[in-house]
Amino acid sequence: QVQLVESGGGLVQAGGSLRLSCAASGRTFSNYAMGWLHQAPRKEREFVATISRAGDTTYYADPVKGRFTISRDNAKNTVFLQMNSLKPEDTATYYCAVGKGPGAGRALTDFAAWGQGTQVTVSS
């Protein structure tokens, strides 16, 4: 069983930046891809970004390409999401997720579990 704890969310003005962190425990972190999902009010949970277990492959949802960067530190069992040039439409709860295998996947079904989430609010 894996435990995922997100941090780093908050309130930021449009154009600003936030860096989300996710601490993982309970599973061999470096064996699995990791990702970030988000869910806005009254909307379904969506894929944001994913990174393979070695960190050599990443994928992003189209709306965040060029603005968000996912990275990981396998020595510290931590995955990050650097979010720049934030927009009001990025407002959502962001969830760290662990993949079902080592490869980076872009479907919600590619993830085995996620954390409790951290709120990101971008004001205009």
CSV table of N, CA and C in Angstrom, one decimal:
chain,number,residue,atom,x,y,z
A,1,GLN,N,0.8,-1.2,0.0
A,1,GLN,CA,0.0,0.0,0.0
A,1,GLN,C,0.9,1.2,0.0
A,2,VAL,N,0.5,2.2,-0.8
A,2,VAL,CA,1.3,3.4,-0.9
A,2,VAL,C,0.6,4.6,-0.2
A,3,GLN,N,1.4,5.5,0.4
A,3,GLN,CA,0.9,6.7,1.0
A,3,GLN,C,1.5,7.9,0.2
A,4,LEU,N,0.6,8.8,-0.2
A,4,LEU,CA,1.1,10.0,-0.9
A,4,LEU,C,0.6,11.2,-0.2
A,5,VAL,N,1.5,12.1,0.0
A,5,VAL,CA,1.1,13.4,0.7
A,5,VAL,C,1.6,14.6,-0.1
A,6,GLU,N,0.6,15.3,-0.6
A,6,GLU,CA,0.9,16.5,-1.4
A,6,GLU,C,1.1,17.7,-0.5
A,7,SER,N,1.9,18.7,-1.0
A,7,SER,CA,2.0,20.0,-0.4
A,7,SER,C,2.4,21.0,-1.4
A,8,GLY,N,2.3,22.3,-1.0
A,8,GLY,CA,2.7,23.4,-1.9
A,8,GLY,C,1.6,24.2,-2.5
A,9,GLY,N,0.4,23.7,-2.4
A,9,GLY,CA,-0.7,24.5,-3.0
A,9,GLY,C,-0.9,25.8,-2.3
A,10,GLY,N,-1.8,26.6,-2.8
A,10,GLY,CA,-2.1,27.9,-2.2
A,10,GLY,C,-2.8,28.8,-3.2
A,11,LEU,N,-2.8,30.1,-2.8
A,11,LEU,CA,-3.5,31.1,-3.6
A,11,LEU,C,-2.4,32.0,-4.3
A,12,VAL,N,-2.5,32.2,-5.6
A,12,VAL,CA,-1.5,32.9,-6.3
A,12,VAL,C,-2.2,33.7,-7.4
A,13,GLN,N,-1.7,34.8,-7.8
A,13,GLN,CA,-2.2,35.7,-8.8
A,13,GLN,C,-1.9,35.1,-10.2
A,14,ALA,N,-2.7,35.4,-11.2
A,14,ALA,CA,-2.4,34.9,-12.5
A,14,ALA,C,-1.1,35.4,-13.0
A,15,GLY,N,-0.3,34.5,-13.6
A,15,GLY,CA,1.0,34.8,-14.0
A,15,GLY,C,2.1,34.3,-13.0
A,16,GLY,N,1.6,34.0,-11.8
A,16,GLY,CA,2.5,33.5,-10.8
A,16,GLY,C,2.9,32.1,-10.9
A,17,SER,N,3.7,31.6,-9.9
A,17,SER,CA,4.2,30.2,-9.9
A,17,SER,C,4.0,29.6,-8.6
A,18,LEU,N,3.8,28.3,-8.6
A,18,LEU,CA,3.8,27.4,-7.5
A,18,LEU,C,4.6,26.1,-7.7
A,19,ARG,N,5.1,25.5,-6.7
A,19,ARG,CA,5.8,24.3,-6.8
A,19,ARG,C,5.1,23.3,-5.9
A,20,LEU,N,4.5,22.3,-6.4
A,20,LEU,CA,3.9,21.2,-5.6
A,20,LEU,C,4.9,20.1,-5.4
A,21,SER,N,4.8,19.5,-4.2
A,21,SER,CA,5.6,18.4,-3.8
A,21,SER,C,4.7,17.2,-3.4
A,22,CYS,N,5.2,16.0,-3.6
A,22,CYS,CA,4.5,14.8,-3.1
A,22,CYS,C,5.5,13.9,-2.5
A,23,ALA,N,5.3,13.5,-1.3
A,23,ALA,CA,6.1,12.6,-0.6
A,23,ALA,C,5.4,11.2,-0.6
A,24,ALA,N,6.2,10.2,-1.0
A,24,ALA,CA,5.6,8.9,-1.2
A,24,ALA,C,6.3,7.9,-0.2
A,25,SER,N,5.5,7.0,0.3
A,25,SER,CA,6.0,6.0,1.2
A,25,SER,C,5.2,4.7,1.0
A,26,GLY,N,5.7,3.6,1.5
A,26,GLY,CA,5.0,2.3,1.5
A,26,GLY,C,5.1,1.5,0.2
A,27,ARG,N,5.9,1.9,-0.7
A,27,ARG,CA,6.1,1.2,-1.9
A,27,ARG,C,7.5,1.6,-2.5
A,28,THR,N,8.1,0.7,-3.2
A,28,THR,CA,9.4,1.1,-3.8
A,28,THR,C,9.2,2.2,-4.9
A,29,PHE,N,9.4,3.4,-4.5
A,29,PHE,CA,9.1,4.6,-5.3
A,29,PHE,C,9.7,4.5,-6.6
A,30,SER,N,11.0,4.1,-6.7
A,30,SER,CA,11.7,4.2,-8.0
A,30,SER,C,11.2,3.1,-9.0
A,31,ASN,N,10.4,2.2,-8.6
A,31,ASN,CA,9.9,1.2,-9.5
A,31,ASN,C,8.7,1.6,-10.3
A,32,TYR,N,8.1,2.8,-10.0
A,32,TYR,CA,6.8,3.2,-10.6
A,32,TYR,C,6.9,4.6,-11.2
A,33,ALA,N,6.1,4.7,-12.3
A,33,ALA,CA,5.9,6.1,-12.8
A,33,ALA,C,5.0,6.8,-11.8
A,34,MET,N,5.1,8.1,-11.9
A,34,MET,CA,4.4,9.0,-11.0
A,34,MET,C,3.7,10.1,-11.8
A,35,GLY,N,2.6,10.7,-11.3
A,35,GLY,CA,1.9,11.7,-12.1
A,35,GLY,C,1.2,12.7,-11.2
A,36,TRP,N,0.6,13.6,-11.9
A,36,TRP,CA,-0.3,14.6,-11.2
A,36,TRP,C,-1.6,14.7,-12.0
A,37,LEU,N,-2.6,14.7,-11.2
A,37,LEU,CA,-4.0,14.8,-11.8
A,37,LEU,C,-4.6,16.1,-11.2
A,38,HIS,N,-5.6,16.6,-11.7
A,38,HIS,CA,-6.3,17.7,-11.1
A,38,HIS,C,-7.8,17.6,-11.3
A,39,GLN,N,-8.6,18.2,-10.4
A,39,GLN,CA,-10.0,18.2,-10.5
A,39,GLN,C,-10.5,19.6,-10.1
A,40,ALA,N,-11.2,20.2,-11.0
A,40,ALA,CA,-11.8,21.5,-10.8
A,40,ALA,C,-13.2,21.3,-10.3
A,41,PRO,N,-13.8,22.3,-9.6
A,41,PRO,CA,-15.1,22.2,-9.1
A,41,PRO,C,-16.1,21.9,-10.3
A,42,ARG,N,-17.0,20.9,-10.0
A,42,ARG,CA,-18.0,20.4,-10.9
A,42,ARG,C,-17.5,19.8,-12.2
A,43,LYS,N,-16.2,19.4,-12.1
A,43,LYS,CA,-15.6,18.8,-13.3
A,43,LYS,C,-15.0,17.4,-12.9
A,44,GLU,N,-14.7,16.6,-13.9
A,44,GLU,CA,-14.1,15.3,-13.6
A,44,GLU,C,-12.6,15.4,-13.4
A,45,ARG,N,-12.0,14.5,-12.7
A,45,ARG,CA,-10.6,14.5,-12.5
A,45,ARG,C,-9.9,14.3,-13.9
A,46,GLU,N,-8.8,15.0,-14.1
A,46,GLU,CA,-8.1,15.0,-15.3
A,46,GLU,C,-6.6,14.8,-15.2
A,47,PHE,N,-6.0,14.2,-16.2
A,47,PHE,CA,-4.6,14.0,-16.2
A,47,PHE,C,-3.9,15.4,-16.4
A,48,VAL,N,-2.8,15.6,-15.7
A,48,VAL,CA,-2.0,16.8,-15.9
A,48,VAL,C,-0.6,16.5,-16.4
A,49,ALA,N,0.1,15.6,-15.7
A,49,ALA,CA,1.5,15.3,-16.1
A,49,ALA,C,1.9,13.9,-15.6
A,50,THR,N,2.9,13.3,-16.2
A,50,THR,CA,3.4,12.0,-15.7
A,50,THR,C,4.9,11.9,-16.0
A,51,ILE,N,5.6,11.1,-15.2
A,51,ILE,CA,7.0,10.9,-15.4
A,51,ILE,C,7.3,9.4,-15.2
A,52,SER,N,8.2,8.9,-16.0
A,52,SER,CA,8.5,7.5,-15.9
A,52,SER,C,9.4,7.2,-14.6
A,53,ARG,N,9.6,6.0,-14.3
A,53,ARG,CA,10.3,5.7,-13.0
A,53,ARG,C,11.7,6.2,-13.0
A,54,ALA,N,12.4,6.3,-14.2
A,54,ALA,CA,13.7,6.8,-14.2
A,54,ALA,C,13.8,8.3,-14.5
A,55,GLY,N,12.6,8.8,-14.8
A,55,GLY,CA,12.6,10.3,-15.0
A,55,GLY,C,13.0,10.7,-16.5
A,56,ASP,N,13.1,9.7,-17.4
A,56,ASP,CA,13.6,10.0,-18.7
A,56,ASP,C,12.4,10.2,-19.7
A,57,THR,N,11.2,10.0,-19.3
A,57,THR,CA,10.1,10.2,-20.1
A,57,THR,C,9.0,11.0,-19.4
A,58,THR,N,8.5,12.1,-20.0
A,58,THR,CA,7.4,12.9,-19.4
A,58,THR,C,6.4,13.1,-20.4
A,59,TYR,N,5.1,13.3,-20.0
A,59,TYR,CA,4.0,13.7,-20.8
A,59,TYR,C,3.2,14.7,-20.1
A,60,TYR,N,2.6,15.6,-20.8
A,60,TYR,CA,1.8,16.7,-20.3
A,60,TYR,C,0.5,16.8,-21.0
A,61,ALA,N,-0.5,17.2,-20.3
A,61,ALA,CA,-1.8,17.6,-20.9
A,61,ALA,C,-1.5,18.9,-21.7
A,62,ASP,N,-2.2,19.0,-22.8
A,62,ASP,CA,-2.0,20.1,-23.8
A,62,ASP,C,-2.1,21.5,-23.1
A,63,PRO,N,-3.1,21.7,-22.2
A,63,PRO,CA,-3.2,23.0,-21.6
A,63,PRO,C,-2.1,23.5,-20.7
A,64,VAL,N,-1.2,22.5,-20.3
A,64,VAL,CA,-0.1,22.9,-19.4
A,64,VAL,C,1.2,22.8,-20.1
A,65,LYS,N,1.3,22.3,-21.3
A,65,LYS,CA,2.6,22.2,-22.0
A,65,LYS,C,3.3,23.5,-22.0
A,66,GLY,N,4.6,23.5,-21.7
A,66,GLY,CA,5.4,24.7,-21.8
A,66,GLY,C,5.3,25.6,-20.5
A,67,ARG,N,4.3,25.2,-19.6
A,67,ARG,CA,4.2,26.0,-18.4
A,67,ARG,C,4.5,25.2,-17.1
A,68,PHE,N,4.1,23.9,-17.2
A,68,PHE,CA,4.4,23.0,-16.0
A,68,PHE,C,5.5,22.1,-16.3
A,69,THR,N,6.2,21.7,-15.3
A,69,THR,CA,7.3,20.7,-15.4
A,69,THR,C,7.2,19.7,-14.2
A,70,ILE,N,7.2,18.4,-14.6
A,70,ILE,CA,7.2,17.4,-13.6
A,70,ILE,C,8.6,16.9,-13.4
A,71,SER,N,9.0,16.6,-12.2
A,71,SER,CA,10.3,16.0,-11.9
A,71,SER,C,10.2,15.1,-10.7
A,72,ARG,N,11.3,14.3,-10.5
A,72,ARG,CA,11.2,13.4,-9.4
A,72,ARG,C,12.6,13.2,-8.8
A,73,ASP,N,12.7,12.9,-7.5
A,73,ASP,CA,13.9,12.6,-6.8
A,73,ASP,C,13.8,11.3,-6.2
A,74,ASN,N,14.3,10.3,-6.8
A,74,ASN,CA,14.1,8.9,-6.3
A,74,ASN,C,14.8,8.6,-5.0
A,75,ALA,N,15.8,9.4,-4.7
A,75,ALA,CA,16.5,9.2,-3.5
A,75,ALA,C,15.7,9.7,-2.3
A,76,LYS,N,14.8,10.6,-2.6
A,76,LYS,CA,14.0,11.2,-1.5
A,76,LYS,C,12.5,10.8,-1.6
A,77,ASN,N,12.2,9.9,-2.6
A,77,ASN,CA,10.8,9.4,-2.7
A,77,ASN,C,9.9,10.6,-2.9
A,78,THR,N,10.2,11.5,-3.7
A,78,THR,CA,9.4,12.8,-3.9
A,78,THR,C,9.3,13.1,-5.4
A,79,VAL,N,8.1,13.5,-5.7
A,79,VAL,CA,7.8,14.0,-7.1
A,79,VAL,C,7.3,15.5,-7.0
A,80,PHE,N,7.7,16.3,-8.0
A,80,PHE,CA,7.4,17.7,-8.0
A,80,PHE,C,6.6,18.1,-9.2
A,81,LEU,N,5.9,19.2,-9.1
A,81,LEU,CA,5.2,19.8,-10.2
A,81,LEU,C,5.5,21.3,-10.1
A,82,GLN,N,6.4,21.8,-11.0
A,82,GLN,CA,6.6,23.2,-11.1
A,82,GLN,C,5.6,23.8,-12.0
A,83,MET,N,4.8,24.8,-11.5
A,83,MET,CA,3.8,25.4,-12.3
A,83,MET,C,4.1,26.9,-12.5
A,84,ASN,N,4.3,27.3,-13.7
A,84,ASN,CA,4.6,28.7,-14.0
A,84,ASN,C,3.5,29.3,-14.9
A,85,SER,N,3.5,30.6,-15.0
A,85,SER,CA,2.5,31.3,-15.8
A,85,SER,C,1.1,30.8,-15.5
A,86,LEU,N,0.8,30.7,-14.3
A,86,LEU,CA,-0.5,30.1,-13.9
A,86,LEU,C,-1.7,31.0,-14.4
A,87,LYS,N,-2.8,30.3,-14.7
A,87,LYS,CA,-4.0,30.9,-15.2
A,87,LYS,C,-5.1,30.6,-14.3
A,88,PRO,N,-6.2,31.4,-14.3
A,88,PRO,CA,-7.3,31.1,-13.4
A,88,PRO,C,-7.9,29.7,-13.7
A,89,GLU,N,-7.8,29.3,-15.0
A,89,GLU,CA,-8.4,28.0,-15.3
A,89,GLU,C,-7.6,26.8,-14.8
A,90,ASP,N,-6.4,27.1,-14.2
A,90,ASP,CA,-5.6,26.1,-13.5
A,90,ASP,C,-6.1,25.8,-12.1
A,91,THR,N,-7.1,26.6,-11.6
A,91,THR,CA,-7.6,26.4,-10.3
A,91,THR,C,-8.3,25.1,-10.2
A,92,ALA,N,-7.8,24.3,-9.2
A,92,ALA,CA,-8.3,22.9,-9.0
A,92,ALA,C,-7.6,22.3,-7.8
A,93,THR,N,-8.1,21.2,-7.4
A,93,THR,CA,-7.3,20.4,-6.4
A,93,THR,C,-6.4,19.5,-7.2
A,94,TYR,N,-5.1,19.5,-6.8
A,94,TYR,CA,-4.1,18.7,-7.5
A,94,TYR,C,-3.8,17.5,-6.7
A,95,TYR,N,-3.7,16.3,-7.4
A,95,TYR,CA,-3.5,15.1,-6.7
A,95,TYR,C,-2.2,14.4,-7.3
A,96,CYS,N,-1.4,14.0,-6.4
A,96,CYS,CA,-0.2,13.1,-6.8
A,96,CYS,C,-0.7,11.7,-7.0
A,97,ALA,N,-0.2,11.0,-8.0
A,97,ALA,CA,-0.7,9.7,-8.3
A,97,ALA,C,0.5,8.8,-8.6
A,98,VAL,N,0.4,7.5,-8.2
A,98,VAL,CA,1.4,6.5,-8.5
A,98,VAL,C,0.9,5.6,-9.6
A,99,GLY,N,1.8,5.4,-10.6
A,99,GLY,CA,1.5,4.6,-11.7
A,99,GLY,C,1.4,3.1,-11.4
A,100,LYS,N,0.8,2.4,-12.3
A,100,LYS,CA,0.6,0.9,-12.1
A,100,LYS,C,1.9,0.2,-12.5
A,101,GLY,N,2.8,0.9,-13.2
A,101,GLY,CA,4.0,0.3,-13.7
A,101,GLY,C,5.1,1.3,-13.8
A,102,PRO,N,6.2,1.0,-14.5
A,102,PRO,CA,7.3,1.9,-14.6
A,102,PRO,C,7.2,2.9,-15.7
A,103,GLY,N,6.3,2.7,-16.7
A,103,GLY,CA,6.2,3.6,-17.8
A,103,GLY,C,5.2,4.7,-17.5
A,104,ALA,N,5.5,5.8,-18.1
A,104,ALA,CA,4.6,7.0,-18.0
A,104,ALA,C,3.3,6.8,-18.8
A,105,GLY,N,2.2,7.0,-18.2
A,105,GLY,CA,0.9,6.8,-18.9
A,105,GLY,C,0.1,8.1,-18.7
A,106,ARG,N,-0.8,8.3,-19.7
A,106,ARG,CA,-1.6,9.5,-19.7
A,106,ARG,C,-3.1,9.3,-19.4
A,107,ALA,N,-3.5,8.1,-19.1
A,107,ALA,CA,-4.9,7.9,-18.8
A,107,ALA,C,-5.0,7.7,-17.3
A,108,LEU,N,-6.2,8.1,-16.8
A,108,LEU,CA,-6.5,7.9,-15.4
A,108,LEU,C,-6.3,6.4,-15.0
A,109,THR,N,-6.6,5.5,-15.9
A,109,THR,CA,-6.5,4.1,-15.6
A,109,THR,C,-5.1,3.6,-15.5
A,110,ASP,N,-4.1,4.5,-15.9
A,110,ASP,CA,-2.7,4.1,-15.7
A,110,ASP,C,-2.2,4.3,-14.3
A,111,PHE,N,-3.0,4.9,-13.4
A,111,PHE,CA,-2.6,5.2,-12.1
A,111,PHE,C,-3.3,4.3,-11.1
A,112,ALA,N,-2.6,3.9,-10.1
A,112,ALA,CA,-3.1,2.9,-9.1
A,112,ALA,C,-3.7,3.6,-7.9
A,113,ALA,N,-3.2,4.7,-7.5
A,113,ALA,CA,-3.7,5.4,-6.3
A,113,ALA,C,-3.3,6.8,-6.3
A,114,TRP,N,-4.0,7.7,-5.6
A,114,TRP,CA,-3.6,9.1,-5.4
A,114,TRP,C,-3.8,9.6,-4.0
A,115,GLY,N,-3.2,10.7,-3.7
A,115,GLY,CA,-3.3,11.3,-2.4
A,115,GLY,C,-4.6,12.0,-2.1
A,116,GLN,N,-4.5,12.8,-1.0
A,116,GLN,CA,-5.7,13.6,-0.6
A,116,GLN,C,-5.8,14.9,-1.4
A,117,GLY,N,-4.8,15.3,-2.0
A,117,GLY,CA,-4.8,16.5,-2.9
A,117,GLY,C,-4.4,17.8,-2.1
A,118,THR,N,-4.0,18.8,-2.9
A,118,THR,CA,-3.7,20.1,-2.4
A,118,THR,C,-4.4,21.1,-3.3
A,119,GLN,N,-4.9,22.1,-2.7
A,119,GLN,CA,-5.7,23.1,-3.5
A,119,GLN,C,-4.8,24.2,-4.1
A,120,VAL,N,-5.1,24.5,-5.3
A,120,VAL,CA,-4.4,25.5,-6.1
A,120,VAL,C,-5.5,26.5,-6.5
A,121,THR,N,-5.4,27.8,-6.2
A,121,THR,CA,-6.3,28.8,-6.6
A,121,THR,C,-5.6,29.9,-7.2
A,122,VAL,N,-6.0,30.2,-8.5
A,122,VAL,CA,-5.3,31.3,-9.2
A,122,VAL,C,-6.3,32.4,-9.4
A,123,SER,N,-6.0,33.6,-8.9
A,123,SER,CA,-6.9,34.7,-9.0
A,123,SER,C,-6.5,35.5,-10.3
A,124,SER,N,-7.6,36.1,-10.8
A,124,SER,CA,-7.4,36.9,-12.1
A,124,SER,C,-7.0,38.4,-11.7
